PDB file of C-alpha atoms in Angstrom:
ATOM      1  CA  UNK U   1     -12.631 -15.602 -21.317  1.00  0.00           C
ATOM      2  CA  UNK U   2      -9.706 -17.120 -23.174  1.00  0.00           C
ATOM      3  CA  UNK U   3      -6.510 -16.887 -21.181  1.00  0.00           C
ATOM      4  CA  UNK U   4      -3.903 -18.739 -23.206  1.00  0.00           C
ATOM      5  CA  UNK U   5      -3.505 -19.316 -26.923  1.00  0.00           C
ATOM      6  CA  UNK U   6      -0.716 -21.659 -28.022  1.00  0.00           C
ATOM      7  CA  UNK U   7       1.528 -20.870 -25.073  1.00  0.00           C
ATOM      8  CA  UNK U   8       1.131 -17.099 -25.304  1.00  0.00           C
ATOM      9  CA  UNK U   9      -0.910 -15.114 -22.849  1.00  0.00           C
ATOM     10  CA  UNK U  10      -3.822 -13.138 -24.189  1.00  0.00           C
ATOM     11  CA  UNK U  11      -4.564  -9.722 -22.766  1.00  0.00           C
ATOM     12  CA  UNK U  12      -7.064 -11.391 -20.413  1.00  0.00           C
ATOM     13  CA  UNK U  13      -4.273 -13.611 -19.121  1.00  0.00           C
ATOM     14  CA  UNK U  14      -2.088 -10.572 -18.578  1.00  0.00           C
ATOM     15  CA  UNK U  15      -5.001  -8.896 -16.799  1.00  0.00           C
ATOM     16  CA  UNK U  16      -5.377 -11.909 -14.498  1.00  0.00           C
ATOM     17  CA  UNK U  17      -1.657 -11.864 -13.781  1.00  0.00           C
ATOM     18  CA  UNK U  18      -1.783  -8.163 -12.815  1.00  0.00           C
ATOM     19  CA  UNK U  19      -4.745  -8.721 -10.496  1.00  0.00           C
ATOM     20  CA  UNK U  20      -2.957 -11.626  -8.803  1.00  0.00           C
ATOM     21  CA  UNK U  21       0.231  -9.578  -8.462  1.00  0.00           C
ATOM     22  CA  UNK U  22      -1.672  -6.584  -7.041  1.00  0.00           C
ATOM     23  CA  UNK U  23      -3.248  -8.828  -4.420  1.00  0.00           C
ATOM     24  CA  UNK U  24       0.101 -10.416  -3.551  1.00  0.00           C
ATOM     25  CA  UNK U  25       1.860  -7.060  -3.138  1.00  0.00           C
ATOM     26  CA  UNK U  26      -0.955  -5.681  -0.976  1.00  0.00           C
ATOM     27  CA  UNK U  27      -0.877  -8.808   1.184  1.00  0.00           C
ATOM     28  CA  UNK U  28       2.895  -8.447   1.600  1.00  0.00           C
ATOM     29  CA  UNK U  29       2.429  -4.757   2.439  1.00  0.00           C
ATOM     30  CA  UNK U  30       0.051  -5.676   5.243  1.00  0.00           C
ATOM     31  CA  UNK U  31       2.664  -7.965   6.776  1.00  0.00           C
ATOM     32  CA  UNK U  32       5.444  -5.410   6.360  1.00  0.00           C
ATOM     33  CA  UNK U  33       3.512  -2.654   8.133  1.00  0.00           C
ATOM     34  CA  UNK U  34       3.851  -4.520  11.401  1.00  0.00           C
ATOM     35  CA  UNK U  35       7.649  -4.147  11.227  1.00  0.00           C
ATOM     36  CA  UNK U  36       7.941  -0.377  11.759  1.00  0.00           C
ATOM     37  CA  UNK U  37       5.394  -0.494  14.562  1.00  0.00           C
ATOM     38  CA  UNK U  38       7.303  -3.273  16.319  1.00  0.00           C
ATOM     39  CA  UNK U  39      10.612  -1.430  15.841  1.00  0.00           C
ATOM     40  CA  UNK U  40       9.230   1.674  17.531  1.00  0.00           C
ATOM     41  CA  UNK U  41       7.548  -0.207  20.360  1.00  0.00           C
ATOM     42  CA  UNK U  42      10.612  -2.352  21.133  1.00  0.00           C
ATOM     43  CA  UNK U  43      12.923   0.665  21.485  1.00  0.00           C
ATOM     44  CA  UNK U  44      10.710   3.511  22.735  1.00  0.00           C
ATOM     45  CA  UNK U  45      13.537   5.436  24.409  1.00  0.00           C
ATOM     46  CA  UNK U  46      16.184   4.797  21.767  1.00  0.00           C
ATOM     47  CA  UNK U  47      14.576   7.102  19.226  1.00  0.00           C
ATOM     48  CA  UNK U  48      17.467   7.026  16.784  1.00  0.00           C
ATOM     49  CA  UNK U  49      17.775   3.228  16.613  1.00  0.00           C
ATOM     50  CA  UNK U  50      14.003   2.688  16.587  1.00  0.00           C
ATOM     51  CA  UNK U  51      13.393   5.351  13.949  1.00  0.00           C
ATOM     52  CA  UNK U  52      16.217   4.087  11.747  1.00  0.00           C
ATOM     53  CA  UNK U  53      14.870   0.531  11.829  1.00  0.00           C
ATOM     54  CA  UNK U  54      11.317   1.792  11.309  1.00  0.00           C
ATOM     55  CA  UNK U  55      12.430   3.900   8.333  1.00  0.00           C
ATOM     56  CA  UNK U  56      14.049   0.877   6.652  1.00  0.00           C
ATOM     57  CA  UNK U  57      10.884  -1.123   7.137  1.00  0.00           C
ATOM     58  CA  UNK U  58       8.757   1.796   5.938  1.00  0.00           C
ATOM     59  CA  UNK U  59      10.780   1.877   2.720  1.00  0.00           C
ATOM     60  CA  UNK U  60      10.074  -1.818   2.165  1.00  0.00           C
ATOM     61  CA  UNK U  61       6.363  -1.244   2.798  1.00  0.00           C
ATOM     62  CA  UNK U  62       6.336   1.750   0.440  1.00  0.00           C
ATOM     63  CA  UNK U  63       7.951  -0.353  -2.273  1.00  0.00           C
ATOM     64  CA  UNK U  64       5.282  -3.048  -1.953  1.00  0.00           C
ATOM     65  CA  UNK U  65       2.547  -0.422  -1.958  1.00  0.00           C
ATOM     66  CA  UNK U  66       3.993   1.119  -5.121  1.00  0.00           C
ATOM     67  CA  UNK U  67       4.128  -2.265  -6.828  1.00  0.00           C
ATOM     68  CA  UNK U  68       0.541  -2.982  -5.804  1.00  0.00           C
ATOM     69  CA  UNK U  69      -0.640   0.370  -7.165  1.00  0.00           C
ATOM     70  CA  UNK U  70       1.305  -0.167 -10.399  1.00  0.00           C
ATOM     71  CA  UNK U  71      -0.323  -3.555 -10.943  1.00  0.00           C
ATOM     72  CA  UNK U  72      -3.778  -2.131 -10.242  1.00  0.00           C
ATOM     73  CA  UNK U  73      -3.123   0.570 -12.836  1.00  0.00           C
ATOM     74  CA  UNK U  74      -1.764  -1.939 -15.341  1.00  0.00           C
ATOM     75  CA  UNK U  75      -4.840  -4.153 -14.940  1.00  0.00           C
ATOM     76  CA  UNK U  76      -7.139  -1.183 -15.541  1.00  0.00           C
ATOM     77  CA  UNK U  77      -5.086  -0.059 -18.539  1.00  0.00           C
ATOM     78  CA  UNK U  78      -5.151  -3.537 -20.090  1.00  0.00           C
ATOM     79  CA  UNK U  79      -8.899  -3.887 -19.629  1.00  0.00           C
ATOM     80  CA  UNK U  80      -9.797  -0.468 -21.027  1.00  0.00           C
ATOM     81  CA  UNK U  81      -7.444  -0.576 -24.009  1.00  0.00           C
ATOM     82  CA  UNK U  82      -7.558  -4.243 -24.932  1.00  0.00           C
ATOM     83  CA  UNK U  83     -11.241  -4.663 -24.098  1.00  0.00           C
ATOM     84  CA  UNK U  84     -12.161  -1.926 -26.571  1.00  0.00           C
ATOM     85  CA  UNK U  85     -13.604  -2.951 -29.935  1.00  0.00           C
ATOM     86  CA  UNK U  86     -10.856  -1.064 -31.751  1.00  0.00           C
ATOM     87  CA  UNK U  87      -7.297  -0.801 -30.557  1.00  0.00           C
ATOM     88  CA  UNK U  88      -7.163   2.907 -31.352  1.00  0.00           C
ATOM     89  CA  UNK U  89      -8.955   4.234 -28.288  1.00  0.00           C
ATOM     90  CA  UNK U  90      -9.702   2.854 -24.840  1.00  0.00           C
ATOM     91  CA  UNK U  91     -13.174   2.212 -23.559  1.00  0.00           C
ATOM     92  CA  UNK U  92     -14.549   5.345 -21.897  1.00  0.00           C
ATOM     93  CA  UNK U  93     -15.473   3.515 -18.705  1.00  0.00           C
ATOM     94  CA  UNK U  94     -15.128   0.234 -16.876  1.00  0.00           C
ATOM     95  CA  UNK U  95     -18.912  -0.057 -17.223  1.00  0.00           C
ATOM     96  CA  UNK U  96     -18.437  -0.495 -20.981  1.00  0.00           C
ATOM     97  CA  UNK U  97     -16.569  -3.794 -20.569  1.00  0.00           C
ATOM     98  CA  UNK U  98     -18.497  -6.803 -21.854  1.00  0.00           C
ATOM     99  CA  UNK U  99     -17.317  -9.224 -19.147  1.00  0.00           C
ATOM    100  CA  UNK U 100     -19.261  -8.719 -15.880  1.00  0.00           C
ATOM    101  CA  UNK U 101     -16.576 -10.505 -13.847  1.00  0.00           C
ATOM    102  CA  UNK U 102     -13.913  -8.175 -15.165  1.00  0.00           C
ATOM    103  CA  UNK U 103     -16.141  -5.165 -14.444  1.00  0.00           C
ATOM    104  CA  UNK U 104     -16.675  -6.366 -10.891  1.00  0.00           C
ATOM    105  CA  UNK U 105     -12.961  -6.962 -10.441  1.00  0.00           C
ATOM    106  CA  UNK U 106     -12.092  -3.507 -11.767  1.00  0.00           C
ATOM    107  CA  UNK U 107     -14.673  -1.849  -9.519  1.00  0.00           C
ATOM    108  CA  UNK U 108     -12.996  -3.449  -6.525  1.00  0.00           C
ATOM    109  CA  UNK U 109      -9.558  -2.520  -7.815  1.00  0.00           C
ATOM    110  CA  UNK U 110     -10.692   1.100  -8.175  1.00  0.00           C
ATOM    111  CA  UNK U 111     -11.766   1.138  -4.526  1.00  0.00           C
ATOM    112  CA  UNK U 112      -8.465  -0.523  -3.608  1.00  0.00           C
ATOM    113  CA  UNK U 113      -6.550   2.184  -5.487  1.00  0.00           C
ATOM    114  CA  UNK U 114      -8.367   4.870  -3.501  1.00  0.00           C
ATOM    115  CA  UNK U 115      -7.468   3.158  -0.234  1.00  0.00           C
ATOM    116  CA  UNK U 116      -3.888   2.646  -1.442  1.00  0.00           C
ATOM    117  CA  UNK U 117      -3.605   6.412  -1.879  1.00  0.00           C
ATOM    118  CA  UNK U 118      -4.697   6.877   1.729  1.00  0.00           C
ATOM    119  CA  UNK U 119      -2.179   4.245   2.884  1.00  0.00           C
ATOM    120  CA  UNK U 120       0.524   6.096   0.963  1.00  0.00           C
ATOM    121  CA  UNK U 121      -0.413   9.365   2.663  1.00  0.00           C
ATOM    122  CA  UNK U 122      -0.224   7.696   6.087  1.00  0.00           C
ATOM    123  CA  UNK U 123       3.182   6.184   5.307  1.00  0.00           C
ATOM    124  CA  UNK U 124       4.538   9.546   4.178  1.00  0.00           C
ATOM    125  CA  UNK U 125       3.148  11.237   7.275  1.00  0.00           C
ATOM    126  CA  UNK U 126       4.644   8.559   9.539  1.00  0.00           C
ATOM    127  CA  UNK U 127       7.996   8.991   7.811  1.00  0.00           C
ATOM    128  CA  UNK U 128       7.823  12.741   8.443  1.00  0.00           C
ATOM    129  CA  UNK U 129       6.984  12.294  12.124  1.00  0.00           C
ATOM    130  CA  UNK U 130       9.767   9.760  12.640  1.00  0.00           C
ATOM    131  CA  UNK U 131      12.290  11.992  10.882  1.00  0.00           C
ATOM    132  CA  UNK U 132      11.189  14.889  13.090  1.00  0.00           C
ATOM    133  CA  UNK U 133      11.616  12.711  16.193  1.00  0.00           C
ATOM    134  CA  UNK U 134      15.175  11.875  15.147  1.00  0.00           C
ATOM    135  CA  UNK U 135      15.927  15.526  14.474  1.00  0.00           C
ATOM    136  CA  UNK U 136      14.499  16.635  17.820  1.00  0.00           C
ATOM    137  CA  UNK U 137      16.501  13.948  19.622  1.00  0.00           C
ATOM    138  CA  UNK U 138      19.666  15.194  17.954  1.00  0.00           C
ATOM    139  CA  UNK U 139      18.884  18.725  19.156  1.00  0.00           C
ATOM    140  CA  UNK U 140      18.408  17.767  22.790  1.00  0.00           C
ATOM    141  CA  UNK U 141      21.629  18.198  24.712  1.00  0.00           C
ATOM    142  CA  UNK U 142      20.832  15.566  27.314  1.00  0.00           C
ATOM    143  CA  UNK U 143      19.574  12.915  24.872  1.00  0.00           C
ATOM    144  CA  UNK U 144      16.040  13.158  26.220  1.00  0.00           C
ATOM    145  CA  UNK U 145      16.999  12.072  29.746  1.00  0.00           C
ATOM    146  CA  UNK U 146      17.080  15.475  31.470  1.00  0.00           C
ATOM    147  CA  UNK U 147      14.694  17.408  33.673  1.00  0.00           C
ATOM    148  CA  UNK U 148      12.688  19.274  31.057  1.00  0.00           C
ATOM    149  CA  UNK U 149       9.528  21.111  32.155  1.00  0.00           C
ATOM    150  CA  UNK U 150       7.311  18.826  30.054  1.00  0.00           C
ATOM    151  CA  UNK U 151       6.240  15.294  30.851  1.00  0.00           C
ATOM    152  CA  UNK U 152       7.311  13.860  27.494  1.00  0.00           C
ATOM    153  CA  UNK U 153       9.905  15.524  25.348  1.00  0.00           C
ATOM    154  CA  UNK U 154       8.867  16.617  21.840  1.00  0.00           C
ATOM    155  CA  UNK U 155      10.618  13.710  20.106  1.00  0.00           C
ATOM    156  CA  UNK U 156       8.474  11.207  22.024  1.00  0.00           C
ATOM    157  CA  UNK U 157       5.400  13.133  20.906  1.00  0.00           C
ATOM    158  CA  UNK U 158       6.546  12.860  17.283  1.00  0.00           C
ATOM    159  CA  UNK U 159       7.173   9.137  17.750  1.00  0.00           C
ATOM    160  CA  UNK U 160       3.641   8.708  19.054  1.00  0.00           C
ATOM    161  CA  UNK U 161       2.291  10.655  16.077  1.00  0.00           C
ATOM    162  CA  UNK U 162       4.283   8.374  13.769  1.00  0.00           C
ATOM    163  CA  UNK U 163       2.921   5.273  15.503  1.00  0.00           C
ATOM    164  CA  UNK U 164      -0.624   6.569  15.144  1.00  0.00           C
ATOM    165  CA  UNK U 165      -0.121   7.136  11.408  1.00  0.00           C
ATOM    166  CA  UNK U 166       1.380   3.652  11.026  1.00  0.00           C
ATOM    167  CA  UNK U 167      -1.540   2.130  12.923  1.00  0.00           C
ATOM    168  CA  UNK U 168      -3.990   3.890  10.616  1.00  0.00           C
ATOM    169  CA  UNK U 169      -2.023   2.627   7.595  1.00  0.00           C
ATOM    170  CA  UNK U 170      -2.203  -0.908   8.985  1.00  0.00           C
ATOM    171  CA  UNK U 171      -5.989  -0.679   9.423  1.00  0.00           C
ATOM    172  CA  UNK U 172      -6.365   0.663   5.882  1.00  0.00           C
ATOM    173  CA  UNK U 173      -4.116  -2.122   4.583  1.00  0.00           C
ATOM    174  CA  UNK U 174      -6.613  -4.666   5.943  1.00  0.00           C
ATOM    175  CA  UNK U 175      -9.270  -3.121   3.682  1.00  0.00           C
ATOM    176  CA  UNK U 176      -6.784  -2.985   0.814  1.00  0.00           C
ATOM    177  CA  UNK U 177      -6.021  -6.700   1.122  1.00  0.00           C
ATOM    178  CA  UNK U 178      -9.718  -7.505   1.344  1.00  0.00           C
ATOM    179  CA  UNK U 179     -10.560  -5.530  -1.804  1.00  0.00           C
ATOM    180  CA  UNK U 180      -7.701  -6.908  -3.897  1.00  0.00           C
ATOM    181  CA  UNK U 181      -8.566 -10.451  -2.787  1.00  0.00           C
ATOM    182  CA  UNK U 182     -12.210  -9.821  -3.741  1.00  0.00           C
ATOM    183  CA  UNK U 183     -11.066  -8.467  -7.125  1.00  0.00           C
ATOM    184  CA  UNK U 184      -9.063 -11.637  -7.688  1.00  0.00           C
ATOM    185  CA  UNK U 185     -12.008 -13.824  -6.691  1.00  0.00           C
ATOM    186  CA  UNK U 186     -14.362 -11.892  -8.986  1.00  0.00           C
ATOM    187  CA  UNK U 187     -12.191 -12.317 -12.047  1.00  0.00           C
ATOM    188  CA  UNK U 188     -11.471 -15.982 -11.303  1.00  0.00           C
ATOM    189  CA  UNK U 189     -15.194 -16.722 -10.855  1.00  0.00           C
ATOM    190  CA  UNK U 190     -15.260 -17.501 -14.571  1.00  0.00           C
ATOM    191  CA  UNK U 191     -13.181 -20.625 -14.059  1.00  0.00           C
TER     192      UNK U 191
END
């Protein structure tokens, strides 16, 4: 696989760059997902402050996830269009690529994209639960400190639901990092 010709990157070089960037963004995402969890655990009774901090950190994690997904898609697009014999139509399938290392890398990236979708769903769900917790806290007259007939007020329940979704996203992110790292290793096996 030729990566560089006279200082200009070939499509294979651009493909490699996208795989590396996808792996880097997914690795950063994994680290960022700890932030919202820590924010909620550190301030369990201050729902507003904890949820606000968690929401900021969730936005950062969502950005990294989006960048990771975009790079996975760009790598696939480059391989299918530029790996085709003619530039007029893409290859019908990843299986039609001539390079086995690139095929292996794209198979792993496809699995990573599926997991990334699940991570996205968990992040959106966590955001919804945390927003609901803030809303419920604003509705309580006593700020959650009164003598309600339930053991935990509804906003605490929503916080717990949000934490559970974030925990699931963190576990999925471990698989996401593993798959993108394996995709990078597969494509760099040529060198």
